[in-house]
Structures are given as structure tokens and as C-alpha cells.
CSV table of N, CA and C in Angstrom, one decimal:
chain,number,residue,atom,x,y,z
A,2,MET,N,-17.8,116.5,29.4
A,2,MET,CA,-19.1,115.5,29.1
A,2,MET,C,-18.3,114.1,28.6
A,3,ALA,N,-17.4,114.3,27.7
A,3,ALA,CA,-16.8,112.9,27.2
A,3,ALA,C,-16.1,112.2,28.5
A,4,LEU,N,-15.6,112.8,29.5
A,4,LEU,CA,-15.2,112.2,30.6
A,4,LEU,C,-16.2,111.5,31.5
A,5,ASN,N,-17.5,112.0,31.6
A,5,ASN,CA,-18.5,111.6,32.2
A,5,ASN,C,-19.0,110.3,31.4
A,6,ALA,N,-19.2,110.5,30.2
A,6,ALA,CA,-19.6,109.4,29.5
A,6,ALA,C,-18.7,108.2,29.5
A,7,LYS,N,-17.4,108.4,29.3
A,7,LYS,CA,-16.4,107.3,29.7
A,7,LYS,C,-16.4,106.6,31.0
A,8,CYS,N,-16.7,107.5,32.0
A,8,CYS,CA,-16.9,107.0,33.2
A,8,CYS,C,-18.1,106.0,33.6
A,9,LEU,N,-19.1,106.7,33.0
A,9,LEU,CA,-20.4,105.9,32.9
A,9,LEU,C,-20.3,104.7,32.4
A,10,ARG,N,-19.6,104.5,31.0
A,10,ARG,CA,-19.3,103.4,30.3
A,10,ARG,C,-18.5,102.2,31.3
A,11,VAL,N,-17.5,102.7,32.0
A,11,VAL,CA,-16.6,102.0,32.7
A,11,VAL,C,-17.5,101.5,33.8
A,12,SER,N,-18.1,102.1,34.4
A,12,SER,CA,-19.1,101.9,35.5
A,12,SER,C,-20.3,100.7,35.2
A,13,CYS,N,-20.7,100.9,34.1
A,13,CYS,CA,-21.7,100.0,33.5
A,13,CYS,C,-20.8,98.6,33.4
A,14,VAL,N,-19.8,98.7,32.7
A,14,VAL,CA,-18.9,97.4,32.4
A,14,VAL,C,-18.7,96.9,33.7
A,15,ILE,N,-18.2,97.5,34.8
A,15,ILE,CA,-17.9,96.9,36.1
A,15,ILE,C,-19.2,96.4,36.6
A,16,ILE,N,-20.2,96.9,36.6
A,16,ILE,CA,-21.3,96.5,37.3
A,16,ILE,C,-21.9,95.2,36.4
A,17,ALA,N,-21.8,95.4,35.1
A,17,ALA,CA,-22.3,94.0,34.2
A,17,ALA,C,-21.4,92.7,34.7
A,18,ILE,N,-20.0,93.2,34.8
A,18,ILE,CA,-19.1,91.9,35.1
A,18,ILE,C,-19.5,91.5,36.6
A,19,GLY,N,-19.7,92.4,37.4
A,19,GLY,CA,-19.9,92.0,38.8
A,19,GLY,C,-21.2,91.3,38.9
A,20,TRP,N,-22.3,91.7,37.9
A,20,TRP,CA,-23.6,91.0,38.1
A,20,TRP,C,-23.3,89.6,37.4
A,21,ILE,N,-22.7,89.4,36.5
A,21,ILE,CA,-22.4,88.2,35.8
A,21,ILE,C,-21.7,87.3,36.6
A,22,ILE,N,-20.6,87.6,37.4
A,22,ILE,CA,-20.0,86.8,38.3
A,22,ILE,C,-20.9,86.3,39.6
A,23,GLY,N,-21.7,87.5,40.1
A,23,GLY,CA,-22.5,87.2,41.1
A,23,GLY,C,-23.7,86.2,40.7
A,24,THR,N,-24.1,86.3,39.4
A,24,THR,CA,-25.0,85.4,39.1
A,24,THR,C,-24.6,83.9,39.0
A,25,ILE,N,-23.3,83.7,38.5
A,25,ILE,CA,-22.6,82.4,38.5
A,25,ILE,C,-22.5,82.0,39.9
A,26,PHE,N,-22.0,82.8,40.7
A,26,PHE,CA,-21.8,82.3,42.2
A,26,PHE,C,-23.1,81.9,42.7
A,27,THR,N,-24.1,82.5,42.5
A,27,THR,CA,-25.3,82.4,43.1
A,27,THR,C,-26.0,81.0,42.6
A,28,ALA,N,-25.7,80.8,41.2
A,28,ALA,CA,-26.3,79.9,40.4
A,28,ALA,C,-25.5,78.6,41.2
A,29,SER,N,-24.2,78.5,41.1
A,29,SER,CA,-23.4,77.4,41.6
A,29,SER,C,-23.8,77.1,43.1
A,30,TYR,N,-24.0,78.1,43.9
A,30,TYR,CA,-24.3,77.8,45.5
A,30,TYR,C,-25.6,77.2,45.3
A,31,LEU,N,-26.6,77.7,44.5
A,31,LEU,CA,-28.0,76.9,44.5
A,31,LEU,C,-27.7,75.5,44.1
A,32,VAL,N,-27.0,75.3,43.2
A,32,VAL,CA,-26.8,73.9,42.6
A,32,VAL,C,-26.1,73.0,43.6
A,33,GLN,N,-25.2,73.5,44.3
A,33,GLN,CA,-24.5,72.9,45.3
A,33,GLN,C,-25.4,72.5,46.4
A,34,ALA,N,-26.2,73.7,46.8
A,34,ALA,CA,-27.2,73.4,47.9
A,34,ALA,C,-28.0,72.3,47.6
A,35,GLY,N,-28.5,72.3,46.2
A,35,GLY,CA,-29.6,71.2,45.8
A,35,GLY,C,-29.0,69.8,45.6
A,36,VAL,N,-27.7,69.7,45.3
A,36,VAL,CA,-27.0,68.5,45.3
A,36,VAL,C,-26.9,68.0,46.8
A,37,THR,N,-26.5,68.9,47.6
A,37,THR,CA,-26.3,68.4,49.0
A,37,THR,C,-27.7,67.9,49.4
A,38,ALA,N,-28.8,68.5,49.3
A,38,ALA,CA,-30.2,68.1,49.9
A,38,ALA,C,-30.5,66.9,49.3
A,39,ILE,N,-30.2,66.7,48.1
A,39,ILE,CA,-30.7,65.4,47.4
A,39,ILE,C,-29.6,64.3,47.9
A,40,SER,N,-28.5,64.5,48.1
A,40,SER,CA,-27.5,63.5,48.6
A,40,SER,C,-27.9,63.0,49.9
A,41,ILE,N,-28.3,64.0,50.9
A,41,ILE,CA,-28.8,63.8,52.2
A,41,ILE,C,-30.0,62.9,52.0
A,42,PHE,N,-31.0,63.2,51.3
A,42,PHE,CA,-32.1,62.6,51.2
A,42,PHE,C,-31.8,61.1,50.7
A,43,VAL,N,-31.1,61.1,49.6
A,43,VAL,CA,-30.6,59.6,49.2
A,43,VAL,C,-30.1,58.8,50.2
A,44,ILE,N,-29.0,59.4,50.9
A,44,ILE,CA,-28.6,58.6,52.0
A,44,ILE,C,-29.5,58.2,53.2
A,45,TYR,N,-30.2,59.1,53.6
A,45,TYR,CA,-31.4,58.9,54.5
A,45,TYR,C,-32.2,57.9,54.1
A,46,GLU,N,-32.7,57.8,52.7
A,46,GLU,CA,-33.6,56.8,52.3
A,46,GLU,C,-32.9,55.5,52.2
A,47,TYR,N,-31.6,55.4,51.6
A,47,TYR,CA,-30.9,54.1,51.8
A,47,TYR,C,-30.7,53.4,53.0
A,48,TYR,N,-30.5,54.5,54.1
A,48,TYR,CA,-30.1,54.0,55.4
A,48,TYR,C,-31.5,53.4,56.0
A,49,GLY,N,-32.4,54.0,55.6
A,49,GLY,CA,-33.8,53.6,56.0
A,49,GLY,C,-34.1,52.0,55.6
A,50,TYR,N,-33.6,52.0,54.2
A,50,TYR,CA,-33.8,50.8,53.3
A,50,TYR,C,-33.1,49.6,53.9
A,51,LEU,N,-31.8,50.0,54.3
A,51,LEU,CA,-30.8,49.0,54.8
A,51,LEU,C,-31.4,48.6,56.2
A,52,ARG,N,-31.9,49.5,57.1
A,52,ARG,CA,-32.3,49.3,58.4
A,52,ARG,C,-33.5,48.3,58.3
A,53,ASN,N,-34.5,48.6,57.5
A,53,ASN,CA,-35.6,47.7,57.4
A,53,ASN,C,-35.2,46.4,56.9
A,54,LYS,N,-34.3,46.5,55.9
A,54,LYS,CA,-33.8,45.2,55.4
A,54,LYS,C,-33.2,44.1,56.5
A,55,ILE,N,-32.2,44.8,57.2
A,55,ILE,CA,-31.7,44.0,58.5
A,55,ILE,C,-32.6,43.6,59.5
A,56,ARG,N,-33.7,44.5,59.8
A,56,ARG,CA,-34.7,44.2,60.7
A,56,ARG,C,-35.5,43.1,60.2
A,57,TYR,N,-36.0,43.1,59.0
A,57,TYR,CA,-36.7,41.9,58.6
A,57,TYR,C,-36.0,40.5,58.4
A,58,ASN,N,-34.6,40.6,58.0
A,58,ASN,CA,-33.8,39.6,57.9
A,58,ASN,C,-33.7,39.0,59.3
A,59,ASP,N,-33.4,39.7,60.3
A,59,ASP,CA,-33.5,39.3,61.6
A,59,ASP,C,-34.7,38.3,62.1
A,60,GLU,N,-35.8,39.0,61.6
A,60,GLU,CA,-37.0,38.2,62.1
A,60,GLU,C,-37.0,37.0,61.1
């Protein structure tokens, strides 16, 4: 019984550590994806702004 309880405790610790690491990886991945999406949007908007500025300056 003591052996089973010890194994159960070790399993819980391993699962908890894995869950924490998985949560951190998932969060960092989501943050990275969000930053990438925002960067692409900002670059696209800035490119459109420059394109319009050049177009209107030519006219």
C-alpha cells in the first residue's frame, strides 16, 4: 500500500510538472502567434500607408 501511495504521489508530481511545462509552452506559443499576427498587420498597414503616400505625392 505504501509503495502504491508513493508511486501515485510520484505520478501526480510528474503529471503536475508536465502540465505546468505544457501550459507555459502553450502560453508562449499563443503569445508568439499573437505578436506575429500583430506584426504582420502593422507591416501591412504601414505598407498601405506608404503606398498611398507615394501615390498621392506622384499626383
